[in-house]
Each structure stands twice: as structure tokens, then as C-alpha cells.
Amino acid sequence: MKKLLFICVSLFSITNYSQVITLQSYGTGFASPVAIEHPANDSRLFIVQQRGLIRILNTNGVTNATPFLNLVGTVSNSGSEKGLLGLAFHPNYATNGFFYLNYTRLSDGATVIARYSVSADPNIANTTGTILLTIPQPYTNHNGGTLRFGPDGYLYIGMGDGGSAGDPENRAQNLNENLGKILRIDVNSGSPYGIPPTNPFVGIAGNDEIWSIGMRNPWKFSFNRLNGDLWIADVGQNAIEEINQIVSPLPNTGLNFGWRCFEGNATYDTSSGMCPAYGATVAPFSQYTHASTGGCSITGGYFYTGTTYPNFQNKYFMADYCTNKIGTVNSAGVITWTAALAGSFTTFGEDKDGELYIANSSTIYKIIDSSLATDSFSKNGLSLFPNPSKNEFTINNANQLTLSKVKLFDLSGKLLLTQNIANTESNSISISNLSSGLYLVSVEDSLGNQYQTKLVKE
């Protein structure tokens, strides 16, 4: 069983939540992971490391020894926001083998969008790519980085405003700049790419690649894989972090998200003469302030579309890099935060089934709802008593499951006890040597199914 790291919520507050967001260690030994991706219908996770490696993490938690791709020496290795930043697999990757990268180039710090391909070995990519688009970067920060194929089949590219602070050259509102925008290109036509005919500035003033303007640093954005809605987390300046939801079908009218004129729903700098009225911009679906949360930088995630955890349904997941908290946003735009967790979160991931993952500087975690696991314990006819317990507890097996063993973990995920149990109606477990506190009990049956609940030792 993989290690569980519980969110720091006391036993007495657990009952106040419909879910208990829990992190399950899924893969370790990574260096600065910044993206977690997968091809369609592929159970492997491809972990993008900022300094130039893409590594494959398998479902058994084992990482391939040989990287999928090594671009060390090609991508920039200096600056906290430079490097290999984004990966997107072509929707037809299974047949054409194409994938696309977003990186800052070592030689000059420019953003490069390039196409690569897999080799005859599905675990190894060809090392030579084709550059599609190059965008000069005036500063070292706000590079954006995310690449996503939309439901329309086009490639969406997140570009920050070029960096420094406050967008000093007002690039995000300049239609002749590709910085501070979300770009959209057609990788299936043209040379080296085509322009979708519905892009808002085709045939009129403005760069043809632009789909939307007024972004500060859309470090992470994602599409709801079921309905096509677009969720964008735009990193704020000094005060406000914002979340934008664009409902499918996506408009082609040249959306303006407001930066640098506005930060969230507040005026930031309207002195340029290029600012629209606030009502003409896309208002945040939700936002939070640094003052109220202690946060500093949003890491966007995904709208949950999996089926394993019903309590996660209808929620968008994101995190703040400075508070180390995961936030969920409901349909009313209300944010609910977890307690702080270990490590600053750099990226989320989604597997082929819509289940969610998150990474800090070295570890990939799966996001689970431990309250559902508790429910499954009782729903399968299992009960644990007494709870709280002093020296011993009994597991009652009313449905006569073919149980094989019981394990007990502390809240750091450390395995404290493993005991084989008989296939009988009840089994008693001694805990006389344990300290008082809250523990996780996991019972396994002969088929490998696991049923979990919580135990209090008095």
C-alpha cells in the first residue's frame, strides 16, 4: 500500500467536512517537476522536470530508469521560471506519435514551441524536434508554460506578460505582442503551423496567433475533458490571485482578461490609455487575496471529472505555492482550503480516468478522499470497535469477506503494524504498545481490495 499523508485536520473537525482530501505518495525521486501529462487512454504519467528531462512514471509507482526525453543543454537552466515548462500530446498520438513542448531556450531565453515524436520504443522519444514558434522574452520571469489541445483540436499556448513587475511595457494589452496572451494554433495544417480561421485577429490588426489577451502569467490552465470548459489560473502581482472559467463552446471574440489594467476585480494600472472598461473584460469566476490567505501564487489544476471520489464532483482544484494549501472551488465560486501541507506545489496532473495528482519539488502524489474510504469500510460490512480503544480493537466482518491482513499507519504514513487475520467473523488486534493518537487502519482481502477507516488510541 502506498504511503498516505493526511491533511492536518483534527479528529474533531473531520466531521465538519464532506470530504477529507488526502495525499497518497505515488512516485518519488523527481527534480523540480513542473507538469504531469499523459497521452489519451495511456495509464502512464509523463513527468516534466524543469531542467530538461521527461520521465515516465508507471502505475506501480516505478519510474523508468531511462528518461523519455533528455533536453538538458537545450533548455535554460538558470532562473526560477525558465526551463522545460510544458508538454502536450497530440490527440492522435497513438497513431502519429507527435507531442509538443514549451521551453525557454538556453542560448537566448526565448520561448520555443516545438514538435517531437516518439521512437519505435514507446518509452523513448526521438531527440530531434521541429521548432514551430519562437517568442522573444524581455525578462527572466512570467514565461507561462502550459500547452493544451482544446476540444476544437487546436493547440492552446499560455504566455506570460514577459516579466519584470507590473508589465512595464504594457505587453498584455498590446495586440502586436504574443506576450500576456493565450495563443491558439493549428498544428495539423500550414508550415510550420496554421492559424485557425476563427482566431479573433485574423485579417485585422493584431497577431493572428492570439486567442485572448490581458493575462499576467497563466502558469496553469486546463480543459474539462468531459464538457470542454476552460479553466485558467492567472498568477497575480501583489494582491489577488484569480481563477477564470470559460464555458464551452469557447468564444472567438478576443477575450480580454484585464491585466495590467486590472488585477482580479481591482484596478491596478490604467495609465496606458489602452485599458478597456472593467465591464468589457472577463471577470474572475473566483479569486483570493494575499492579505486574507497569506498566499502569493496560484497553481492551477483541474475540474474533477473522475468517478472514484463522489465528494470531489463539481469542484475545481488548485493550490497556492506559498501557503502549501490545496483549494477547491465550487459552482458558486466559493473556495475551501485545506490545512497546510509539506512542500510547495508546482503542478497538478490528471490521469486517463480523470483522477488527480499533484507535485512538489520531488514527489508526485495522488489526491484521494479518505472519507470515502471510511464509508467503504462500513458499506462492505466491516466495523471496528471499540473506537476509541485503549489496548485492543476488534474488526467485525459481518459480510464474511475473505480478509487476509490488517495494517496500521500513523498520520505521517509510517507503517506501524502488519498482522495476518483469519477469515472469521471477528479478529482482535493489540495496540498496547502504541501512543495515544489518531491512526489509519487498512484491511485487505484475498483479492487485494483494501478497506480503510480511522482509529483513535486513548
Short mmCIF file of C-alpha atoms in Angstrom, two decimals:
data_model
loop_
_atom_site.label_atom_id
_atom_site.label_comp_id
_atom_site.label_asym_id
_atom_site.label_seq_id
_atom_site.Cartn_x
_atom_site.Cartn_y
_atom_site.Cartn_z
CA MET A 1 0.00 0.00 0.00
CA LYS A 2 1.35 3.44 -0.90
CA LYS A 3 2.16 5.91 1.83
CA LEU A 4 -0.63 8.21 2.97
CA LEU A 5 -0.02 11.80 4.03
CA PHE A 6 -3.06 13.14 5.83
CA ILE A 7 -4.07 16.73 5.73
CA CYS A 8 -3.56 18.22 9.14
CA VAL A 9 -7.18 18.23 10.34
CA SER A 10 -8.03 17.24 13.90
CA LEU A 11 -10.34 14.34 14.60
CA PHE A 12 -12.92 16.71 15.98
CA SER A 13 -13.03 18.80 12.80
CA ILE A 14 -13.27 15.91 10.35
CA THR A 15 -17.00 15.69 10.82
CA ASN A 16 -17.33 19.29 9.62
CA TYR A 17 -16.22 18.37 6.08
CA SER A 18 -17.96 16.31 3.44
CA GLN A 19 -14.52 15.24 2.22
CA VAL A 20 -11.08 14.69 3.68
CA ILE A 21 -8.54 15.50 0.98
CA THR A 22 -5.60 13.17 1.42
CA LEU A 23 -2.33 12.83 -0.49
CA GLN A 24 -1.06 9.38 -1.38
CA SER A 25 2.59 9.17 -2.38
CA TYR A 26 2.66 7.87 -5.97
CA GLY A 27 6.22 8.48 -7.18
CA THR A 28 9.40 9.89 -5.66
CA GLY A 29 12.89 10.95 -6.69
CA PHE A 30 12.00 13.72 -9.12
CA ALA A 31 13.82 17.02 -9.54
CA SER A 32 11.59 20.09 -9.92
CA PRO A 33 8.57 18.52 -11.67
CA VAL A 34 6.52 21.20 -13.43
CA ALA A 35 3.99 19.17 -15.44
CA ILE A 36 2.24 15.78 -15.22
CA GLU A 37 0.76 14.64 -18.53
CA HIS A 38 -0.39 11.53 -20.39
CA PRO A 39 -1.42 10.57 -23.93
CA ALA A 40 -5.08 9.72 -24.48
CA ASN A 41 -6.04 6.36 -22.96
CA ASP A 42 -2.50 5.81 -21.65
CA SER A 43 -2.14 4.87 -17.97
CA ARG A 44 1.46 6.10 -17.75
CA LEU A 45 2.23 9.55 -16.34
CA PHE A 46 4.90 11.64 -18.07
CA ILE A 47 6.68 13.88 -15.56
CA VAL A 48 8.26 17.04 -16.96
CA GLN A 49 11.30 18.19 -14.98
CA GLN A 50 12.17 21.86 -15.29
CA ARG A 51 15.82 21.39 -16.18
CA GLY A 52 15.12 19.30 -19.25
CA LEU A 53 14.08 15.71 -18.57
CA ILE A 54 10.76 13.98 -19.22
CA ARG A 55 10.42 10.79 -17.18
CA ILE A 56 7.78 8.06 -17.26
CA LEU A 57 6.03 7.09 -14.01
CA ASN A 58 4.21 3.76 -14.25
CA THR A 59 1.08 2.70 -12.40
CA ASN A 60 3.10 0.58 -9.98
CA GLY A 61 4.95 3.67 -8.76
CA VAL A 62 8.17 2.77 -10.57
CA THR A 63 9.88 5.40 -12.73
CA ASN A 64 11.68 4.23 -15.86
CA ALA A 65 15.44 4.43 -15.46
CA THR A 66 15.90 5.95 -18.93
CA PRO A 67 14.20 9.32 -19.48
CA PHE A 68 11.57 9.55 -22.21
CA LEU A 69 13.41 12.66 -23.46
CA ASN A 70 16.55 14.50 -22.39
CA LEU A 71 16.82 18.17 -23.39
CA VAL A 72 19.45 19.13 -20.83
CA GLY A 73 21.75 21.53 -22.66
CA THR A 74 18.91 22.78 -24.87
CA VAL A 75 16.65 24.39 -22.28
CA SER A 76 17.64 27.19 -19.93
CA ASN A 77 18.95 26.07 -16.56
CA SER A 78 19.00 29.47 -14.88
CA GLY A 79 16.19 31.45 -13.32
CA SER A 80 13.34 30.12 -11.26
CA GLU A 81 10.75 30.44 -14.05
CA LYS A 82 12.79 29.23 -17.03
CA GLY A 83 13.29 25.71 -18.33
CA LEU A 84 11.24 22.92 -19.84
CA LEU A 85 7.75 24.04 -18.81
CA GLY A 86 5.02 22.37 -20.84
CA LEU A 87 4.09 19.14 -22.63
CA ALA A 88 1.02 18.27 -24.69
CA PHE A 89 0.40 15.01 -26.54
CA HIS A 90 -1.33 15.23 -29.89
CA PRO A 91 -4.92 13.92 -29.68
CA ASN A 92 -3.87 11.30 -32.27
CA TYR A 93 -0.60 10.45 -30.52
CA ALA A 94 -1.40 6.73 -30.64
CA THR A 95 -1.13 6.84 -34.44
CA ASN A 96 1.15 9.79 -35.26
CA GLY A 97 3.43 9.79 -32.19
CA PHE A 98 3.60 13.61 -32.01
CA PHE A 99 3.94 15.64 -28.82
CA TYR A 100 4.64 19.32 -28.25
CA LEU A 101 6.93 21.13 -25.81
CA ASN A 102 7.14 24.63 -24.38
CA TYR A 103 10.62 25.58 -23.16
CA THR A 104 12.87 28.58 -22.66
CA ARG A 105 15.94 28.27 -24.84
CA LEU A 106 19.36 28.18 -23.24
CA SER A 107 21.02 30.37 -25.88
CA ASP A 108 18.81 33.45 -25.54
CA GLY A 109 15.96 32.77 -23.08
CA ALA A 110 13.30 32.86 -25.80
CA THR A 111 10.16 30.73 -25.50
CA VAL A 112 10.17 27.87 -28.01
CA ILE A 113 7.17 25.77 -29.04
CA ALA A 114 8.45 22.61 -30.70
CA ARG A 115 7.13 19.29 -32.01
CA TYR A 116 8.80 15.99 -31.15
CA SER A 117 7.90 12.37 -31.80
CA VAL A 118 8.15 9.02 -30.07
CA SER A 119 10.61 6.43 -31.36
CA ALA A 120 9.87 2.78 -32.13
CA ASP A 121 10.26 2.23 -28.38
CA PRO A 122 7.12 3.67 -26.70
CA ASN A 123 9.22 4.63 -23.66
CA ILE A 124 11.80 6.66 -25.61
CA ALA A 125 11.33 9.79 -27.76
CA ASN A 126 13.37 10.88 -30.74
CA THR A 127 15.82 13.59 -29.69
CA THR A 128 15.39 15.85 -32.72
CA GLY A 129 12.43 18.21 -32.80
CA THR A 130 10.91 20.77 -35.15
CA ILE A 131 10.56 24.34 -33.89
CA LEU A 132 7.13 25.76 -34.65
CA LEU A 133 7.16 29.12 -32.90
CA THR A 134 9.75 31.29 -31.15
CA ILE A 135 8.79 34.21 -28.89
CA PRO A 136 11.49 36.53 -27.51
CA GLN A 137 11.39 37.10 -23.74
CA PRO A 138 12.42 40.54 -22.43
CA TYR A 139 12.85 39.36 -18.81
CA THR A 140 13.51 36.10 -16.98
CA ASN A 141 10.10 35.61 -15.35
CA HIS A 142 6.43 35.20 -16.35
CA ASN A 143 7.09 32.69 -19.10
CA GLY A 144 3.75 30.93 -18.79
CA GLY A 145 4.43 27.39 -19.95
CA THR A 146 1.25 25.34 -20.29
CA LEU A 147 0.26 23.69 -23.58
CA ARG A 148 -3.18 22.12 -24.08
CA PHE A 149 -5.11 20.75 -27.00
CA GLY A 150 -8.65 22.13 -26.85
CA PRO A 151 -11.84 20.33 -27.78
CA ASP A 152 -11.55 22.03 -31.19
CA GLY A 153 -8.28 20.17 -31.86
CA TYR A 154 -6.18 23.34 -31.80
CA LEU A 155 -3.11 23.84 -29.59
CA TYR A 156 -3.51 26.50 -26.88
CA ILE A 157 -0.34 28.15 -25.56
CA GLY A 158 -0.17 30.11 -22.29
CA MET A 159 2.15 33.12 -22.44
CA GLY A 160 3.01 35.38 -19.52
CA ASP A 161 3.43 39.13 -19.95
CA GLY A 162 7.19 38.94 -20.40
CA GLY A 163 8.15 39.53 -16.80
CA SER A 164 9.59 42.18 -14.56
CA ALA A 165 6.78 43.58 -12.35
CA GLY A 166 3.59 45.35 -13.35
CA ASP A 167 4.03 44.64 -17.07
CA PRO A 168 6.14 47.81 -17.56
CA GLU A 169 5.82 47.85 -21.36
CA ASN A 170 2.09 47.01 -21.22
CA ARG A 171 2.58 43.95 -23.43
CA ALA A 172 -0.52 42.08 -22.21
CA GLN A 173 -2.85 44.66 -23.81
CA ASN A 174 -0.78 45.08 -26.98
CA LEU A 175 -2.32 43.15 -29.87
CA ASN A 176 1.02 43.16 -31.70
CA GLU A 177 2.70 41.17 -28.91
CA ASN A 178 2.31 37.46 -28.23
CA LEU A 179 3.17 38.01 -24.55
CA GLY A 180 0.43 38.22 -21.92
CA LYS A 181 -1.86 36.13 -24.11
CA ILE A 182 -3.28 32.72 -24.76
CA LEU A 183 -2.33 31.74 -28.29
CA ARG A 184 -4.10 29.22 -30.49
CA ILE A 185 -2.53 27.49 -33.49
CA ASP A 186 -3.40 24.64 -35.85
CA VAL A 187 -0.61 22.05 -35.79
CA ASN A 188 -2.33 19.92 -38.44
CA SER A 189 -2.00 22.41 -41.27
CA GLY A 190 0.38 25.05 -42.58
CA SER A 191 4.13 25.23 -42.35
CA PRO A 192 5.26 25.07 -39.64
CA TYR A 193 1.69 25.62 -38.35
CA GLY A 194 -1.61 27.10 -39.45
CA ILE A 195 -3.85 29.80 -38.00
CA PRO A 196 -7.39 28.75 -37.06
CA PRO A 197 -9.71 30.81 -39.26
CA THR A 198 -11.84 31.68 -36.22
CA ASN A 199 -8.97 33.31 -34.31
CA PRO A 200 -10.18 36.82 -33.42
CA PHE A 201 -7.49 38.87 -35.19
CA VAL A 202 -7.29 37.03 -38.50
CA GLY A 203 -7.45 39.62 -41.27
CA ILE A 204 -7.47 42.62 -38.90
CA ALA A 205 -4.92 44.44 -36.75
CA GLY A 206 -3.34 42.11 -34.20
CA ASN A 207 -1.21 38.96 -34.20
CA ASP A 208 -3.05 36.09 -35.83
CA GLU A 209 -1.96 33.56 -33.18
CA ILE A 210 -3.76 35.44 -30.37
CA TRP A 211 -6.91 33.89 -28.92
CA SER A 212 -7.18 36.04 -25.77
CA ILE A 213 -5.32 38.96 -24.21
CA GLY A 214 -4.76 40.53 -20.80
CA MET A 215 -3.01 37.68 -18.97
CA ARG A 216 -0.28 38.26 -16.38
CA ASN A 217 1.08 34.72 -16.05
CA PRO A 218 -1.32 31.87 -16.85
CA TRP A 219 1.13 29.32 -15.43
CA LYS A 220 -1.51 26.58 -15.48
CA PHE A 221 -4.77 26.17 -17.39
CA SER A 222 -6.80 23.09 -18.29
CA PHE A 223 -9.84 21.90 -20.18
CA ASN A 224 -12.64 19.92 -18.58
CA ARG A 225 -12.18 16.69 -20.50
CA LEU A 226 -15.92 15.94 -20.44
CA ASN A 227 -17.54 19.24 -21.46
CA GLY A 228 -14.71 21.37 -22.88
CA ASP A 229 -14.87 24.22 -20.35
CA LEU A 230 -11.58 26.10 -20.00
CA TRP A 231 -10.19 26.88 -16.52
CA ILE A 232 -7.36 29.41 -16.26
CA ALA A 233 -5.43 30.26 -13.10
CA ASP A 234 -3.69 33.61 -13.64
CA VAL A 235 -0.93 34.46 -11.16
CA GLY A 236 -1.41 37.90 -9.57
CA GLN A 237 1.01 40.72 -8.86
CA ASN A 238 0.93 41.74 -5.20
CA ALA A 239 -2.66 41.34 -4.07
CA ILE A 240 -5.03 38.99 -5.94
CA GLU A 241 -4.89 35.51 -7.48
CA GLU A 242 -7.65 34.78 -9.98
CA ILE A 243 -9.47 31.80 -11.48
CA ASN A 244 -11.30 32.12 -14.78
CA GLN A 245 -13.87 29.74 -16.23
CA ILE A 246 -14.72 29.99 -19.93
CA VAL A 247 -17.75 27.88 -20.70
CA SER A 248 -17.74 25.69 -23.80
CA PRO A 249 -18.23 26.30 -26.68
CA LEU A 250 -15.32 28.71 -26.40
CA PRO A 251 -15.92 32.15 -27.92
CA ASN A 252 -13.75 33.50 -30.72
CA THR A 253 -14.27 37.18 -29.96
CA GLY A 254 -10.90 38.11 -28.46
CA LEU A 255 -11.47 37.82 -24.72
CA ASN A 256 -9.66 40.37 -22.54
CA PHE A 257 -8.77 39.21 -19.02
CA GLY A 258 -7.80 42.72 -17.98
CA TRP A 259 -4.15 42.73 -16.93
CA ARG A 260 -2.31 45.18 -16.37
CA CYS A 261 -5.33 47.44 -16.11
CA PHE A 262 -6.90 45.17 -13.51
CA GLU A 263 -5.62 42.59 -11.05
CA GLY A 264 -8.55 40.33 -10.35
CA ASN A 265 -11.55 42.63 -9.91
CA ALA A 266 -9.45 45.56 -8.64
CA THR A 267 -7.89 48.39 -10.64
CA TYR A 268 -4.12 48.01 -10.96
CA ASP A 269 -2.79 50.46 -13.59
CA THR A 270 -5.00 52.21 -16.13
CA SER A 271 -2.49 54.87 -17.12
CA SER A 272 -1.52 53.42 -20.51
CA GLY A 273 -4.52 54.67 -22.47
CA MET A 274 -5.04 51.10 -23.74
CA CYS A 275 -7.38 49.95 -20.98
CA PRO A 276 -10.98 48.89 -21.60
CA ALA A 277 -13.71 49.47 -19.05
CA TYR A 278 -13.75 46.75 -16.41
CA GLY A 279 -17.14 45.59 -17.68
CA ALA A 280 -15.58 44.80 -21.05
CA THR A 281 -13.12 42.34 -19.51
CA VAL A 282 -13.61 38.76 -18.32
CA ALA A 283 -14.44 38.93 -14.62
CA PRO A 284 -12.81 36.24 -12.47
CA PHE A 285 -15.01 33.26 -11.69
CA SER A 286 -13.30 33.25 -8.29
CA GLN A 287 -10.34 34.93 -6.64
CA TYR A 288 -8.49 35.19 -3.34
CA THR A 289 -6.33 37.88 -1.83
CA HIS A 290 -2.85 37.64 -0.40
CA ALA A 291 -3.99 39.59 2.63
CA SER A 292 -6.78 37.19 3.56
CA THR A 293 -4.96 33.91 2.89
CA GLY A 294 -1.23 34.57 3.17
CA GLY A 295 -0.95 33.26 -0.38
CA CYS A 296 1.27 34.58 -3.13
CA SER A 297 0.99 32.49 -6.30
CA ILE A 298 -1.79 30.27 -7.62
CA THR A 299 -1.04 26.87 -9.15
CA GLY A 300 -3.99 25.96 -11.32
CA GLY A 301 -5.30 22.42 -11.52
CA TYR A 302 -8.34 20.65 -12.91
CA PHE A 303 -12.07 20.42 -12.62
CA TYR A 304 -12.57 16.93 -11.21
CA THR A 305 -14.07 14.54 -13.77
CA GLY A 306 -13.13 11.22 -12.19
CA THR A 307 -15.57 8.75 -10.68
CA THR A 308 -13.71 7.35 -7.67
CA TYR A 309 -14.48 10.20 -5.27
CA PRO A 310 -18.08 11.49 -5.45
CA ASN A 311 -17.31 14.25 -2.94
CA PHE A 312 -14.89 15.79 -5.45
CA GLN A 313 -17.58 16.16 -8.10
CA ASN A 314 -18.37 19.70 -9.32
CA LYS A 315 -15.16 21.14 -7.85
CA TYR A 316 -12.13 22.79 -9.43
CA PHE A 317 -8.81 22.00 -7.71
CA MET A 318 -5.94 24.46 -7.37
CA ALA A 319 -3.23 25.31 -4.82
CA ASP A 320 -1.15 28.22 -3.56
CA TYR A 321 2.62 27.93 -3.83
CA CYS A 322 3.35 29.88 -0.65
CA THR A 323 0.73 28.56 1.75
CA ASN A 324 1.16 24.92 0.63
CA LYS A 325 -2.62 24.55 0.70
CA ILE A 326 -4.95 22.89 -1.79
CA GLY A 327 -8.12 24.78 -2.59
CA THR A 328 -11.36 23.60 -4.15
CA VAL A 329 -13.78 25.93 -5.91
CA ASN A 330 -17.46 25.02 -6.04
CA SER A 331 -20.11 26.02 -8.59
CA ALA A 332 -20.76 29.27 -6.72
CA GLY A 333 -17.07 30.27 -6.89
CA VAL A 334 -16.53 29.68 -3.17
CA ILE A 335 -13.03 28.49 -2.26
CA THR A 336 -12.44 25.96 0.52
CA TRP A 337 -8.84 25.47 1.67
CA THR A 338 -7.15 22.52 3.28
CA ALA A 339 -4.63 22.98 6.05
CA ALA A 340 -1.01 23.49 5.01
CA LEU A 341 0.88 20.52 3.58
CA ALA A 342 4.58 19.76 3.25
CA GLY A 343 6.20 21.26 0.17
CA SER A 344 5.28 23.98 -2.31
CA PHE A 345 3.05 22.66 -5.09
CA THR A 346 4.21 23.31 -8.64
CA THR A 347 1.70 21.42 -10.77
CA PHE A 348 -1.37 19.21 -10.89
CA GLY A 349 -1.93 16.23 -13.13
CA GLU A 350 -4.86 14.20 -14.40
CA ASP A 351 -4.79 10.55 -15.47
CA LYS A 352 -6.78 8.90 -18.24
CA ASP A 353 -9.70 8.30 -15.85
CA GLY A 354 -9.85 11.87 -14.57
CA GLU A 355 -8.24 11.16 -11.18
CA LEU A 356 -6.00 13.92 -9.90
CA TYR A 357 -2.33 14.22 -8.91
CA ILE A 358 -0.16 16.99 -7.50
CA ALA A 359 3.61 17.53 -7.24
CA ASN A 360 6.00 19.37 -5.02
CA SER A 361 9.75 19.68 -5.68
CA SER A 362 10.42 15.94 -5.58
CA THR A 363 7.27 13.83 -5.17
CA ILE A 364 4.14 13.03 -7.16
CA TYR A 365 1.04 12.48 -5.01
CA LYS A 366 -2.36 11.11 -5.90
CA ILE A 367 -5.23 13.16 -4.46
CA ILE A 368 -7.77 10.96 -2.70
CA ASP A 369 -10.78 11.39 -0.42
CA SER A 370 -10.13 9.37 2.72
CA SER A 371 -13.67 9.97 3.97
CA LEU A 372 -14.92 7.84 1.06
CA ALA A 373 -12.56 5.08 2.11
CA THR A 374 -14.07 5.23 5.58
CA ASP A 375 -17.54 4.89 4.08
CA SER A 376 -16.45 1.86 2.03
CA PHE A 377 -15.33 0.18 5.24
CA SER A 378 -18.81 0.16 6.73
CA LYS A 379 -20.59 -0.33 3.40
CA ASN A 380 -18.78 -3.64 2.99
CA GLY A 381 -19.99 -4.88 6.35
CA LEU A 382 -16.83 -4.08 8.29
CA SER A 383 -16.80 -2.37 11.66
CA LEU A 384 -14.16 -1.58 14.24
CA PHE A 385 -14.81 -1.42 17.97
CA PRO A 386 -14.30 -0.06 20.48
CA ASN A 387 -13.30 3.25 18.94
CA PRO A 388 -11.64 4.97 20.77
CA SER A 389 -9.68 1.97 22.00
CA LYS A 390 -7.16 1.55 24.80
CA ASN A 391 -5.16 -1.66 24.29
CA GLU A 392 -7.07 -3.67 21.70
CA PHE A 393 -9.65 -3.32 18.99
CA THR A 394 -11.78 -5.84 17.12
CA ILE A 395 -12.61 -5.93 13.42
CA ASN A 396 -16.07 -7.35 12.81
CA ASN A 397 -16.62 -8.91 9.35
CA ALA A 398 -20.41 -9.15 9.04
CA ASN A 399 -20.37 -9.93 5.31
CA GLN A 400 -17.75 -12.67 5.71
CA LEU A 401 -15.27 -11.09 3.29
CA THR A 402 -12.19 -13.22 2.66
CA LEU A 403 -9.89 -10.98 4.70
CA SER A 404 -6.15 -11.65 4.76
CA LYS A 405 -4.32 -8.93 6.69
CA VAL A 406 -4.62 -5.68 8.57
CA LYS A 407 -2.16 -2.79 8.51
CA LEU A 408 -1.98 0.25 10.77
CA PHE A 409 -0.36 3.57 9.83
CA ASP A 410 0.31 6.79 11.70
CA LEU A 411 -0.61 10.17 10.18
CA SER A 412 2.79 10.58 8.51
CA GLY A 413 2.10 7.41 6.56
CA LYS A 414 4.56 5.26 8.52
CA LEU A 415 3.58 1.59 8.68
CA LEU A 416 3.42 0.58 12.34
CA LEU A 417 1.79 -2.82 12.29
CA THR A 418 1.03 -5.66 9.88
CA GLN A 419 -0.92 -8.69 11.05
CA ASN A 420 -2.41 -11.61 9.18
CA ILE A 421 -6.02 -12.21 10.15
CA ALA A 422 -8.27 -15.22 9.94
CA ASN A 423 -11.24 -15.45 7.64
CA THR A 424 -13.68 -15.33 10.55
CA GLU A 425 -16.44 -13.01 11.71
CA SER A 426 -14.13 -11.13 14.09
CA ASN A 427 -10.42 -10.56 14.70
CA SER A 428 -8.77 -8.77 17.61
CA ILE A 429 -5.68 -6.59 17.22
CA SER A 430 -3.43 -5.50 20.08
CA ILE A 431 -2.32 -1.85 20.13
CA SER A 432 -0.99 -1.74 23.70
CA ASN A 433 2.44 -0.55 22.53
CA LEU A 434 1.11 2.45 20.61
CA SER A 435 0.97 6.02 21.85
CA SER A 436 -2.32 7.86 22.13
CA GLY A 437 -3.46 9.46 18.88
CA LEU A 438 -5.21 9.06 15.55
CA TYR A 439 -4.29 6.17 13.22
CA LEU A 440 -5.37 4.73 9.86
CA VAL A 441 -6.45 1.09 9.74
CA SER A 442 -6.35 -0.69 6.38
CA VAL A 443 -7.85 -4.16 5.92
CA GLU A 444 -7.02 -6.21 2.82
CA ASP A 445 -8.94 -9.13 1.35
CA SER A 446 -7.61 -12.06 -0.65
CA LEU A 447 -8.18 -10.21 -3.95
CA GLY A 448 -6.08 -7.24 -2.86
CA ASN A 449 -9.01 -4.90 -2.21
CA GLN A 450 -8.39 -2.51 0.68
CA TYR A 451 -10.88 -1.04 3.14
CA GLN A 452 -9.83 1.83 5.37
CA THR A 453 -11.09 3.55 8.47
CA LYS A 454 -9.73 5.64 11.32
CA LEU A 455 -8.89 4.57 14.86
CA VAL A 456 -8.36 6.64 17.99
CA LYS A 457 -5.99 5.21 20.62
CA GLU A 458 -6.76 6.60 24.07
#
